[in-house]
Amino acid sequence: MKKEQRIVIKTPEEIQVMREAGQILARIIEELKCSLKPGMTTADIDALTEKLITESGVVPAFKGYRGFPGCACVSVNEEVVHGIPGSRVIKDGDIVSIDVGIIYKDFYSDTAYTIPVGKVAPKIQKLLDVTRNSLQRGIDKACVNNKLSDVSHAIQKYIEKHGLAVVREFVGHGIGRNLHEDPEIPNFGPPHKGPVLKEGMVFAIEPMVNTGRRETKILDDGWTVATQDGKPSAHFEHTVAITANGPEILTKC
Ligand code: MG
C-alpha cells in the first residue's frame, strides 16, 4: 500500500450523483447477467454491454482506458480480471466474470459479477458463493471510524476460512471523478491499519478469489490476467459509499 493516501471526500450532492450512476450500472449488469448463453463469444458480451451503455445515455469508462479496447472486461474460467473481449466462445458450465464501468455526470461507477453459464460444478458454485460473500464481509466493515484494512482483513479471513486463495497483485480502489482514486484496497492484510474511514469516502471493493493457488500471470495480449495454475477464479465488485448510517452499496441491483 502506498504511504501517502489522498482520499477524496464526496459531498452529499456528489454521493447522490454516484447513487444515480450506480443504479444505471446495476440495471446494465442485471441485463447482461440475464443475457449470457452458451455459444456467445466474449466479443458478443462486449457488444451487448456497449449497446446497453449507449441506450442508458452514459459513457463507457473502460473503453480506451490505457488503451483497453472493450466496454467490459470479460474473463472466463481461469481468467481472473481484465479479459479482452474476443473470439472465445462461452460453453455450458463456464463462469464468466464481467466487469463494467460507466461515467455519468462526470462521476465513475464500477461493478463486477462472476456469472455461471448453465449448470456449474459444486466446487465452482462454492467459489462463486465464497467470493460474493467475501465482498459483503468487506462491505460490512466499510463504516465510519473503522480503519481501511479492516475491510481487507475481513475479506481475506472469510476466503481463507473456506480454503480458497486471495489474489494479491490486483486490489480495489477509491472512485469518484476518477476511475482509480486513493486508497488502494487490498483484499488481504492485518486488521486496524491504514487510514480511518470517514463519511463521504467511496470505494470500489473487489475481491478476486482462486480455487487453486493465488498466483496470477498476464497473458500475451498484455491485459488478460489468468491464474498461473489454470484453475478457475471469480471476481465480484461493488461501488460503496461510507455514510453516517453505514455502508451503502451504490451499484446494488
Ligand atoms: Mg474496479
Coordinates of N, CA and C and ligand atoms in Angstrom, one line a residue:
M1 N 0.8 -1.2 0.0 CA 0.0 0.0 0.0 C 0.9 1.2 0.0
K2 N 0.5 2.2 -0.8 CA 1.2 3.5 -0.8 C 1.1 4.2 0.5
K3 N 2.2 4.9 0.9 CA 2.2 5.5 2.2 C 1.3 6.7 2.3
E4 N 1.4 7.6 1.3 CA 0.6 8.8 1.2 C -0.8 8.5 0.6
Q5 N -1.8 8.6 1.3 CA -3.2 8.3 0.8 C -3.9 9.7 0.7
R6 N -4.3 10.1 -0.5 CA -5.1 11.3 -0.6 C -6.5 10.9 -1.0
I7 N -7.3 10.7 0.0 CA -8.6 10.2 -0.2 C -9.6 11.3 -0.4
V8 N -10.3 11.4 -1.5 CA -11.3 12.5 -1.8 C -12.6 12.2 -1.0
I9 N -13.0 13.2 -0.2 CA -14.3 13.0 0.4 C -15.4 13.6 -0.5
K10 N -16.4 12.9 -0.7 CA -17.5 13.4 -1.6 C -18.6 14.1 -0.8
T11 N -19.2 15.1 -1.3 CA -20.3 15.8 -0.7 C -21.6 15.0 -0.8
P12 N -22.6 15.2 0.0 CA -23.9 14.5 -0.2 C -24.4 14.6 -1.6
E13 N -24.2 15.8 -2.2 CA -24.7 16.0 -3.6 C -23.9 15.1 -4.6
E14 N -22.6 15.0 -4.4 CA -21.8 14.1 -5.2 C -22.2 12.6 -5.0
I15 N -22.4 12.3 -3.8 CA -22.9 10.9 -3.5 C -24.2 10.6 -4.2
Q16 N -25.1 11.6 -4.2 CA -26.4 11.4 -4.9 C -26.1 11.1 -6.4
V17 N -25.2 11.9 -7.0 CA -24.9 11.6 -8.4 C -24.3 10.2 -8.6
M18 N -23.4 9.8 -7.7 CA -22.8 8.5 -7.7 C -23.9 7.4 -7.5
R19 N -24.9 7.7 -6.7 CA -26.0 6.8 -6.4 C -26.8 6.5 -7.7
E20 N -27.0 7.6 -8.4 CA -27.7 7.5 -9.7 C -26.9 6.7 -10.7
A21 N -25.6 7.0 -10.8 CA -24.7 6.3 -11.7 C -24.7 4.8 -11.3
G22 N -24.7 4.5 -10.1 CA -24.7 3.1 -9.6 C -25.9 2.4 -10.0
Q23 N -27.1 3.1 -9.9 CA -28.3 2.4 -10.3 C -28.4 2.1 -11.8
I24 N -27.9 3.1 -12.6 CA -27.8 2.8 -14.0 C -26.9 1.6 -14.3
L25 N -25.8 1.6 -13.7 CA -24.8 0.5 -13.9 C -25.4 -0.8 -13.4
A26 N -26.2 -0.8 -12.3 CA -26.8 -2.1 -11.8 C -27.8 -2.6 -12.8
R27 N -28.5 -1.7 -13.4 CA -29.5 -2.2 -14.5 C -28.8 -2.8 -15.7
I28 N -27.7 -2.2 -16.0 CA -26.9 -2.7 -17.2 C -26.4 -4.1 -16.9
I29 N -25.8 -4.3 -15.7 CA -25.2 -5.6 -15.4 C -26.2 -6.6 -15.2
E30 N -27.4 -6.2 -14.7 CA -28.5 -7.2 -14.5 C -29.0 -7.7 -15.8
E31 N -29.1 -6.8 -16.8 CA -29.4 -7.2 -18.2 C -28.4 -8.2 -18.7
L32 N -27.1 -7.9 -18.5 CA -26.1 -8.7 -19.0 C -26.1 -10.1 -18.4
K33 N -26.4 -10.1 -17.1 CA -26.5 -11.4 -16.4 C -27.6 -12.3 -17.0
C34 N -28.7 -11.7 -17.3 CA -29.8 -12.5 -17.9 C -29.6 -12.9 -19.3
S35 N -28.6 -12.2 -20.0 CA -28.5 -12.5 -21.4 C -27.4 -13.5 -21.8
L36 N -26.6 -13.9 -20.8 CA -25.5 -14.8 -21.1 C -25.9 -16.2 -21.5
K37 N -25.5 -16.7 -22.6 CA -25.8 -18.0 -23.1 C -24.7 -18.7 -23.7
P38 N -24.6 -20.1 -23.6 CA -23.6 -20.8 -24.3 C -23.6 -20.4 -25.8
G39 N -22.5 -20.4 -26.4 CA -22.4 -20.1 -27.8 C -22.0 -18.6 -28.1
M40 N -22.3 -17.7 -27.1 CA -21.8 -16.3 -27.2 C -20.3 -16.2 -27.2
T41 N -19.8 -15.3 -27.9 CA -18.3 -15.0 -27.7 C -18.2 -13.9 -26.7
T42 N -17.0 -13.7 -26.2 CA -16.8 -12.6 -25.2 C -16.9 -11.3 -25.9
A43 N -16.7 -11.3 -27.2 CA -16.9 -10.1 -28.0 C -18.4 -9.8 -28.1
D44 N -19.2 -10.8 -28.2 CA -20.7 -10.6 -28.2 C -21.1 -9.9 -26.9
I45 N -20.6 -10.4 -25.8 CA -20.9 -9.8 -24.5 C -20.5 -8.3 -24.4
D46 N -19.4 -8.0 -25.0 CA -18.9 -6.6 -25.0 C -19.8 -5.8 -25.9
A47 N -20.2 -6.3 -27.0 CA -21.1 -5.6 -27.9 C -22.4 -5.3 -27.2
L48 N -22.9 -6.2 -26.5 CA -24.2 -6.0 -25.8 C -24.0 -5.0 -24.7
T49 N -22.8 -5.1 -24.0 CA -22.5 -4.1 -23.0 C -22.5 -2.7 -23.6
E50 N -21.9 -2.5 -24.7 CA -21.8 -1.2 -25.4 C -23.2 -0.7 -25.7
K51 N -24.0 -1.6 -26.2 CA -25.4 -1.2 -26.6 C -26.2 -0.7 -25.4
L52 N -26.1 -1.5 -24.3 CA -26.8 -1.1 -23.1 C -26.3 0.2 -22.5
I53 N -25.0 0.4 -22.5 CA -24.4 1.7 -22.0 C -24.9 2.8 -22.9
T54 N -24.9 2.7 -24.2 CA -25.3 3.7 -25.1 C -26.8 4.0 -24.9
E55 N -27.6 3.0 -24.8 CA -29.0 3.2 -24.6 C -29.3 3.9 -23.3
S56 N -28.5 3.7 -22.3 CA -28.7 4.3 -21.0 C -28.2 5.8 -21.0
G57 N -27.6 6.2 -22.0 CA -27.2 7.6 -22.1 C -25.9 7.9 -21.3
V58 N -25.1 6.9 -21.0 CA -23.9 7.1 -20.2 C -22.7 6.7 -21.1
V59 N -21.5 6.9 -20.5 CA -20.3 6.7 -21.2 C -19.5 5.5 -20.7
P60 N -19.0 4.7 -21.6 CA -18.2 3.5 -21.1 C -16.9 4.0 -20.4
A61 N -16.6 3.6 -19.2 CA -15.4 4.1 -18.5 C -14.1 3.3 -19.0
F62 N -14.3 2.1 -19.4 CA -13.1 1.3 -19.7 C -12.6 1.4 -21.1
K63 N -13.5 1.7 -22.1 CA -13.1 1.8 -23.5 C -12.1 2.9 -23.7
G64 N -10.9 2.5 -24.1 CA -9.8 3.4 -24.3 C -9.0 3.7 -23.1
Y65 N -9.4 3.2 -21.9 CA -8.7 3.4 -20.7 C -7.3 2.7 -20.8
R66 N -6.2 3.5 -20.8 CA -4.9 3.0 -21.1 C -4.8 2.1 -22.3
G67 N -5.7 2.3 -23.2 CA -5.7 1.6 -24.5 C -6.6 0.3 -24.4
F68 N -7.4 0.1 -23.3 CA -8.2 -1.1 -23.3 C -9.3 -1.0 -24.4
P69 N -9.4 -2.1 -25.2 CA -10.3 -2.0 -26.4 C -11.8 -2.2 -26.1
G70 N -12.2 -2.7 -25.0 CA -13.6 -3.1 -24.8 C -14.4 -2.1 -23.8
C71 N -15.7 -2.3 -23.8 CA -16.5 -1.6 -22.8 C -16.6 -2.4 -21.5
A72 N -16.4 -3.7 -21.6 CA -16.4 -4.6 -20.5 C -15.1 -5.4 -20.5
C73 N -14.7 -5.8 -19.3 CA -13.6 -6.8 -19.1 C -14.4 -8.1 -19.0
V74 N -14.1 -9.1 -19.9 CA -14.8 -10.4 -19.8 C -13.7 -11.5 -19.6
S75 N -13.8 -12.1 -18.5 CA -12.8 -13.1 -18.1 C -13.4 -14.4 -17.8
V76 N -13.0 -15.5 -18.5 CA -13.7 -16.8 -18.5 C -12.8 -17.8 -17.7
N77 N -13.5 -18.5 -16.8 CA -12.9 -19.6 -16.0 C -11.6 -19.2 -15.3
E78 N -10.5 -19.6 -15.9 CA -9.2 -19.4 -15.3 C -8.7 -18.0 -15.4
E79 N -9.4 -17.2 -16.2 CA -9.1 -15.8 -16.3 C -9.6 -15.1 -15.1
V80 N -8.8 -14.2 -14.5 CA -9.1 -13.6 -13.2 C -9.8 -12.2 -13.5
V81 N -9.2 -11.3 -14.1 CA -9.7 -10.0 -14.5 C -9.1 -9.5 -15.8
H82 N -9.6 -8.4 -16.3 CA -9.1 -7.6 -17.4 C -9.1 -8.4 -18.7
G83 N -10.0 -9.4 -18.8 CA -10.1 -10.1 -20.1 C -10.5 -9.2 -21.2
I84 N -9.7 -9.3 -22.3 CA -10.1 -8.5 -23.5 C -11.2 -9.3 -24.3
P85 N -12.3 -8.7 -24.6 CA -13.3 -9.4 -25.3 C -12.8 -9.8 -26.7
G86 N -13.2 -11.0 -27.1 CA -12.7 -11.5 -28.4 C -13.5 -12.7 -28.9
S87 N -12.7 -13.7 -29.4 CA -13.4 -14.8 -30.1 C -13.7 -16.0 -29.2
R88 N -13.3 -15.9 -27.9 CA -13.5 -17.1 -27.0 C -15.0 -17.3 -26.9
V89 N -15.4 -18.6 -27.1 CA -16.9 -19.0 -27.0 C -17.2 -19.5 -25.6
I90 N -18.3 -19.0 -25.1 CA -18.8 -19.4 -23.8 C -19.5 -20.8 -23.9
K91 N -19.1 -21.7 -23.0 CA -19.7 -23.0 -23.0 C -20.5 -23.2 -21.8
D92 N -21.5 -24.2 -21.9 CA -22.2 -24.6 -20.7 C -21.3 -25.0 -19.6
G93 N -21.5 -24.5 -18.4 CA -20.7 -24.9 -17.3 C -19.5 -23.9 -17.0
D94 N -19.3 -23.0 -17.9 CA -18.3 -21.9 -17.7 C -18.8 -20.9 -16.7
I95 N -17.8 -20.2 -16.1 CA -18.1 -19.0 -15.4 C -17.5 -17.8 -16.1
V96 N -18.2 -16.7 -16.1 CA -17.8 -15.5 -16.9 C -17.8 -14.3 -15.9
S97 N -16.6 -13.7 -15.7 CA -16.6 -12.5 -14.9 C -16.7 -11.3 -15.8
I98 N -17.7 -10.5 -15.5 CA -17.9 -9.3 -16.3 C -17.7 -8.1 -15.4
D99 N -16.8 -7.2 -15.8 CA -16.5 -6.0 -15.0 C -16.9 -4.8 -15.9
V100 N -17.7 -4.0 -15.5 CA -18.2 -2.8 -16.3 C -18.1 -1.5 -15.5
G101 N -17.6 -0.5 -16.1 CA -17.6 0.8 -15.5 C -18.2 1.9 -16.5
I102 N -18.9 2.8 -15.8 CA -19.5 3.9 -16.6 C -19.1 5.3 -16.0
I103 N -19.3 6.3 -16.9 CA -19.2 7.7 -16.4 C -20.6 8.3 -16.6
Y104 N -21.1 9.0 -15.5 CA -22.4 9.6 -15.5 C -22.2 11.0 -14.8
K105 N -22.5 12.1 -15.5 CA -22.3 13.4 -14.9 C -20.9 13.6 -14.3
D106 N -19.9 13.1 -15.0 CA -18.5 13.3 -14.6 C -18.1 12.4 -13.4
F107 N -19.0 11.5 -13.0 CA -18.6 10.5 -11.9 C -18.6 9.1 -12.5
Y108 N -17.6 8.3 -11.9 CA -17.5 6.9 -12.3 C -18.2 6.0 -11.4
S109 N -18.6 4.8 -12.0 CA -19.2 3.8 -11.2 C -18.6 2.5 -11.7
D110 N -18.4 1.5 -10.9 CA -17.6 0.3 -11.3 C -18.2 -0.9 -10.5
T111 N -18.5 -2.0 -11.3 CA -19.1 -3.2 -10.7 C -18.6 -4.4 -11.5
A112 N -18.6 -5.6 -10.8 CA -18.3 -6.8 -11.5 C -19.0 -8.0 -10.8
Y113 N -19.4 -8.9 -11.7 CA -20.0 -10.2 -11.2 C -19.4 -11.3 -12.0
T114 N -19.3 -12.5 -11.3 CA -18.9 -13.7 -12.0 C -20.2 -14.5 -12.1
I115 N -20.5 -14.8 -13.4 CA -21.9 -15.4 -13.7 C -21.7 -16.8 -14.2
P116 N -22.4 -17.8 -13.6 CA -22.4 -19.1 -14.0 C -23.2 -19.3 -15.3
V117 N -22.7 -20.0 -16.3 CA -23.5 -20.3 -17.5 C -24.0 -21.7 -17.5
G118 N -25.3 -21.9 -17.5 CA -25.8 -23.3 -17.4 C -25.5 -23.8 -16.0
K119 N -25.2 -25.1 -16.0 CA -25.0 -25.8 -14.7 C -23.5 -25.9 -14.4
V120 N -23.1 -25.4 -13.3 CA -21.7 -25.4 -12.9 C -21.4 -26.5 -11.8
A121 N -20.2 -27.0 -11.8 CA -19.9 -28.0 -10.8 C -20.0 -27.4 -9.4
P122 N -20.3 -28.2 -8.3 CA -20.5 -27.7 -7.0 C -19.2 -26.9 -6.5
K123 N -18.0 -27.4 -6.9 CA -16.8 -26.7 -6.5 C -16.8 -25.2 -7.0
I124 N -17.3 -25.1 -8.2 CA -17.4 -23.8 -8.8 C -18.5 -22.9 -8.2
Q125 N -19.6 -23.5 -7.8 CA -20.6 -22.8 -7.1 C -20.1 -22.3 -5.8
K126 N -19.3 -23.1 -5.1 CA -18.7 -22.7 -3.8 C -17.8 -21.5 -4.1
L127 N -17.0 -21.5 -5.1 CA -16.1 -20.4 -5.5 C -17.0 -19.1 -5.6
L128 N -18.1 -19.2 -6.3 CA -18.9 -18.0 -6.6 C -19.5 -17.5 -5.2
D129 N -20.0 -18.5 -4.5 CA -20.7 -18.1 -3.2 C -19.7 -17.4 -2.2
V130 N -18.5 -18.0 -2.1 CA -17.5 -17.5 -1.2 C -17.0 -16.1 -1.6
T131 N -16.8 -16.0 -2.9 CA -16.3 -14.7 -3.4 C -17.4 -13.6 -3.2
R132 N -18.6 -13.9 -3.5 CA -19.7 -12.9 -3.3 C -19.8 -12.6 -1.9
N133 N -19.8 -13.6 -1.0 CA -20.0 -13.4 0.4 C -18.8 -12.6 1.0
S134 N -17.6 -12.9 0.5 CA -16.4 -12.2 1.0 C -16.5 -10.7 0.7
L135 N -17.1 -10.3 -0.5 CA -17.3 -8.9 -0.8 C -18.2 -8.3 0.3
Q136 N -19.3 -9.0 0.6 CA -20.2 -8.5 1.6 C -19.5 -8.3 2.9
R137 N -18.7 -9.3 3.3 CA -18.0 -9.2 4.6 C -17.1 -7.9 4.6
G138 N -16.4 -7.6 3.5 CA -15.6 -6.4 3.4 C -16.5 -5.2 3.5
I139 N -17.6 -5.2 2.7 CA -18.5 -4.0 2.7 C -19.0 -3.7 4.1
D140 N -19.3 -4.8 4.9 CA -19.8 -4.7 6.3 C -18.9 -3.9 7.2
K141 N -17.6 -3.9 6.8 CA -16.6 -3.2 7.6 C -16.3 -1.8 7.1
A142 N -17.0 -1.4 6.0 CA -16.8 0.0 5.4 C -17.6 1.0 6.2
C143 N -17.3 1.2 7.5 CA -18.0 2.0 8.4 C -17.1 3.1 8.9
V144 N -17.8 4.3 9.2 CA -17.1 5.4 9.8 C -16.3 4.9 11.1
N145 N -15.1 5.4 11.2 CA -14.2 5.1 12.3 C -13.5 3.8 12.3
N146 N -13.9 2.8 11.4 CA -13.1 1.7 11.2 C -11.9 2.1 10.4
K147 N -10.9 1.2 10.3 CA -9.7 1.5 9.5 C -9.8 0.8 8.2
L148 N -9.1 1.3 7.2 CA -9.2 0.7 5.9 C -8.9 -0.8 5.8
S149 N -7.9 -1.2 6.6 CA -7.5 -2.6 6.5 C -8.5 -3.6 7.2
D150 N -9.4 -3.0 7.9 CA -10.5 -3.8 8.5 C -11.3 -4.4 7.4
V151 N -11.5 -3.7 6.3 CA -12.2 -4.2 5.1 C -11.4 -5.3 4.5
S152 N -10.1 -5.0 4.2 CA -9.2 -6.0 3.6 C -9.1 -7.3 4.4
H153 N -9.0 -7.2 5.7 CA -8.8 -8.3 6.6 C -10.1 -9.2 6.6
A154 N -11.2 -8.6 6.7 CA -12.5 -9.3 6.7 C -12.7 -10.2 5.5
I155 N -12.2 -9.6 4.3 CA -12.3 -10.3 3.0 C -11.4 -11.5 3.1
Q156 N -10.2 -11.3 3.4 CA -9.2 -12.4 3.4 C -9.6 -13.5 4.4
K157 N -10.0 -13.1 5.6 CA -10.3 -14.1 6.6 C -11.4 -15.0 6.1
Y158 N -12.4 -14.4 5.5 CA -13.6 -15.2 5.1 C -13.2 -16.2 4.0
I159 N -12.4 -15.7 3.0 CA -12.0 -16.5 1.9 C -11.1 -17.7 2.3
E160 N -10.1 -17.4 3.2 CA -9.2 -18.5 3.6 C -9.9 -19.5 4.5
K161 N -10.8 -19.0 5.3 CA -11.6 -19.9 6.1 C -12.3 -21.0 5.3
H162 N -12.6 -20.6 4.0 CA -13.3 -21.6 3.1 C -12.3 -22.3 2.2
G163 N -11.0 -22.2 2.5 CA -10.0 -23.0 1.8 C -9.7 -22.4 0.4
L164 N -10.0 -21.2 0.1 CA -9.7 -20.6 -1.2 C -8.6 -19.6 -1.1
A165 N -8.1 -19.1 -2.2 CA -6.9 -18.2 -2.2 C -7.3 -16.8 -2.7
V166 N -6.7 -15.8 -2.0 CA -6.9 -14.4 -2.4 C -5.8 -13.9 -3.3
V167 N -6.2 -13.3 -4.5 CA -5.3 -12.7 -5.4 C -4.7 -11.5 -4.7
R168 N -3.4 -11.3 -4.9 CA -2.7 -10.2 -4.2 C -2.3 -9.1 -5.2
E169 N -2.1 -9.5 -6.4 CA -1.5 -8.5 -7.4 C -2.5 -7.4 -7.8
F170 N -3.8 -7.6 -7.6 CA -4.8 -6.6 -8.0 C -5.7 -6.3 -6.8
V171 N -6.1 -5.0 -6.7 CA -6.7 -4.6 -5.5 C -7.9 -3.6 -5.9
G172 N -8.7 -3.4 -4.9 CA -9.8 -2.4 -5.0 C -9.2 -1.0 -4.9
H173 N -10.1 0.0 -5.0 CA -9.6 1.4 -5.2 C -10.7 2.4 -4.8
G174 N -10.3 3.6 -4.4 CA -11.3 4.7 -4.3 C -11.8 5.0 -5.7
I175 N -13.0 5.7 -5.8 CA -13.6 6.0 -7.0 C -14.4 7.3 -6.9
G176 N -14.5 8.1 -8.0 CA -15.3 9.3 -7.9 C -15.2 10.0 -9.2
R177 N -14.6 11.2 -9.3 CA -14.4 11.8 -10.6 C -13.3 11.1 -11.4
N178 N -12.6 10.2 -10.8 CA -11.6 9.3 -11.5 C -12.0 7.9 -11.2
L179 N -11.6 7.0 -12.2 CA -11.9 5.6 -12.1 C -11.1 5.0 -10.9
H180 N -9.9 5.4 -10.8 CA -9.0 4.9 -9.8 C -8.5 6.0 -8.9
E181 N -9.0 6.1 -7.7 CA -8.5 7.1 -6.8 C -7.9 6.4 -5.6
D182 N -7.2 7.1 -4.8 CA -6.7 6.6 -3.5 C -8.0 6.3 -2.6
P183 N -7.9 5.3 -1.7 CA -6.8 4.5 -1.4 C -6.8 3.2 -2.3
E184 N -5.7 2.5 -2.4 CA -5.7 1.1 -2.8 C -6.4 0.3 -1.7
I185 N -7.2 -0.7 -2.1 CA -7.9 -1.5 -1.1 C -7.5 -3.0 -1.4
P186 N -6.5 -3.5 -0.7 CA -6.1 -4.9 -0.9 C -7.2 -5.8 -0.3
N187 N -7.2 -7.0 -0.8 CA -8.2 -8.0 -0.3 C -7.6 -8.9 0.7
F188 N -6.5 -8.4 1.4 CA -5.8 -9.2 2.4 C -5.1 -8.2 3.3
G189 N -4.6 -8.7 4.4 CA -3.8 -7.9 5.3 C -4.3 -7.9 6.8
P190 N -3.5 -7.5 7.7 CA -3.9 -7.5 9.1 C -4.9 -6.4 9.4
P191 N -5.8 -6.5 10.4 CA -6.8 -5.5 10.7 C -6.2 -4.2 11.3
H192 N -7.0 -3.2 11.4 CA -6.7 -2.0 12.2 C -5.5 -1.2 11.6
K193 N -5.3 -1.2 10.3 CA -4.2 -0.5 9.8 C -4.7 0.5 8.7
G194 N -3.9 1.5 8.4 CA -4.3 2.4 7.3 C -5.2 3.5 7.7
P195 N -5.7 4.3 6.8 CA -6.5 5.5 7.1 C -7.8 5.1 7.8
V196 N -8.2 6.1 8.7 CA -9.5 5.9 9.3 C -10.6 6.2 8.3
L197 N -11.7 5.4 8.3 CA -12.7 5.6 7.3 C -13.7 6.8 7.7
K198 N -14.0 7.6 6.7 CA -14.9 8.8 7.0 C -16.1 8.8 6.1
E199 N -17.1 9.5 6.6 CA -18.3 9.7 5.8 C -17.9 10.4 4.5
G200 N -18.4 9.9 3.4 CA -18.2 10.6 2.1 C -17.1 9.9 1.3
M201 N -16.4 9.0 1.9 CA -15.5 8.2 1.1 C -16.3 7.2 0.2
V202 N -15.8 7.0 -1.0 CA -16.4 6.0 -1.9 C -15.4 5.0 -2.4
F203 N -15.6 3.7 -2.3 CA -14.7 2.7 -2.6 C -15.3 1.7 -3.6
A204 N -14.4 1.3 -4.5 CA -14.7 0.1 -5.3 C -14.0 -1.1 -4.7
I205 N -14.8 -2.0 -4.0 CA -14.2 -3.1 -3.3 C -14.4 -4.3 -4.2
E206 N -13.3 -5.1 -4.4 CA -13.4 -6.1 -5.5 C -12.5 -7.3 -5.2
P207 N -12.9 -8.2 -4.4 CA -12.1 -9.5 -4.2 C -12.1 -10.3 -5.4
M208 N -10.9 -10.9 -5.6 CA -10.6 -11.8 -6.7 C -10.1 -13.1 -6.0
V209 N -10.8 -14.2 -6.3 CA -10.5 -15.4 -5.5 C -10.3 -16.6 -6.4
N210 N -9.2 -17.4 -6.1 CA -8.8 -18.6 -6.9 C -9.2 -19.9 -6.2
T211 N -9.5 -20.9 -6.9 CA -9.8 -22.2 -6.4 C -8.4 -22.9 -6.1
G212 N -7.4 -22.6 -6.9 CA -6.1 -23.2 -6.7 C -5.2 -22.3 -6.0
R213 N -4.0 -22.1 -6.5 CA -3.0 -21.2 -5.9 C -3.3 -19.8 -6.2
R214 N -2.8 -18.9 -5.4 CA -3.2 -17.5 -5.6 C -2.5 -16.7 -6.7
E215 N -1.4 -17.3 -7.2 CA -0.5 -16.6 -8.1 C -1.2 -16.4 -9.5
T216 N -0.9 -15.3 -10.1 CA -1.5 -15.0 -11.4 C -0.4 -14.6 -12.4
K217 N -0.8 -14.6 -13.7 CA 0.1 -14.2 -14.8 C -0.7 -13.3 -15.7
I218 N 0.0 -12.5 -16.5 CA -0.6 -11.6 -17.5 C -0.3 -12.3 -18.9
L219 N -1.4 -12.5 -19.6 CA -1.3 -13.2 -20.9 C -0.6 -12.3 -22.0
D220 N -0.3 -12.9 -23.1 CA 0.5 -12.2 -24.1 C -0.2 -11.0 -24.7
D221 N -1.6 -10.9 -24.5 CA -2.3 -9.7 -25.0 C -2.0 -8.5 -24.1
G222 N -1.2 -8.7 -23.0 CA -0.8 -7.5 -22.2 C -1.9 -7.1 -21.2
W223 N -3.1 -7.7 -21.2 CA -4.2 -7.3 -20.3 C -4.7 -8.4 -19.5
T224 N -5.1 -9.5 -20.2 CA -5.8 -10.6 -19.5 C -5.0 -11.2 -18.4
V225 N -5.5 -11.2 -17.2 CA -4.9 -11.8 -16.0 C -5.5 -13.2 -15.8
A226 N -4.7 -14.2 -15.7 CA -5.1 -15.6 -15.5 C -4.4 -16.2 -14.4
T227 N -5.0 -17.3 -13.8 CA -4.3 -18.0 -12.7 C -3.1 -18.7 -13.3
Q228 N -2.0 -18.8 -12.6 CA -0.8 -19.5 -13.1 C -1.1 -21.0 -13.2
D229 N -1.9 -21.5 -12.3 CA -2.1 -23.0 -12.4 C -3.3 -23.4 -13.3
G230 N -4.0 -22.4 -13.9 CA -5.0 -22.7 -14.8 C -6.4 -23.1 -14.2
K231 N -6.4 -22.9 -12.8 CA -7.7 -23.3 -12.1 C -8.6 -22.0 -12.1
P232 N -9.9 -22.3 -11.9 CA -10.9 -21.2 -12.0 C -10.7 -20.1 -11.0
S233 N -11.2 -18.9 -11.3 CA -11.1 -17.7 -10.5 C -12.4 -16.9 -10.6
A234 N -12.8 -16.2 -9.5 CA -14.0 -15.4 -9.5 C -13.7 -14.0 -9.0
H235 N -14.6 -13.1 -9.4 CA -14.4 -11.6 -9.1 C -15.8 -11.0 -8.9
F236 N -16.0 -10.4 -7.7 CA -17.2 -9.6 -7.5 C -16.8 -8.2 -7.1
E237 N -17.5 -7.2 -7.5 CA -17.1 -5.8 -7.2 C -18.4 -4.9 -7.0
H238 N -18.4 -4.1 -6.0 CA -19.4 -3.0 -5.9 C -18.7 -1.7 -5.6
T239 N -19.4 -0.6 -6.0 CA -19.0 0.7 -5.6 C -19.8 1.0 -4.4
V240 N -19.1 1.4 -3.3 CA -19.7 1.5 -2.0 C -19.4 2.9 -1.4
A241 N -20.5 3.6 -0.9 CA -20.2 4.8 -0.2 C -20.3 4.6 1.3
I242 N -19.4 5.3 2.0 CA -19.4 5.2 3.5 C -20.3 6.4 4.0
T243 N -21.4 6.1 4.7 CA -22.3 7.1 5.1 C -22.4 7.0 6.6
A244 N -23.1 8.0 7.2 CA -23.3 8.1 8.6 C -24.1 6.9 9.1
N245 N -24.9 6.3 8.2 CA -25.8 5.2 8.5 C -25.2 3.9 8.2
G246 N -23.9 3.9 7.8 CA -23.2 2.6 7.5 C -22.9 2.6 6.0
P247 N -22.4 1.4 5.5 CA -22.0 1.3 4.1 C -23.3 1.3 3.2
E248 N -23.2 2.0 2.1 CA -24.3 2.0 1.1 C -23.8 1.5 -0.2
I249 N -24.3 0.3 -0.7 CA -23.9 -0.2 -2.0 C -24.6 0.5 -3.1
L250 N -23.8 1.4 -3.8 CA -24.3 2.2 -4.8 C -24.7 1.4 -6.1
T251 N -24.1 0.3 -6.3 CA -24.3 -0.5 -7.5 C -25.2 -1.7 -7.2
K252 N -25.9 -1.7 -6.1 CA -26.8 -2.8 -5.8 C -27.9 -3.0 -6.8
C253 N -28.1 -4.2 -7.2 CA -29.2 -4.5 -8.2 C -30.5 -4.5 -7.5
Ligands
MG1 MG -12.6 -1.7 -10.1

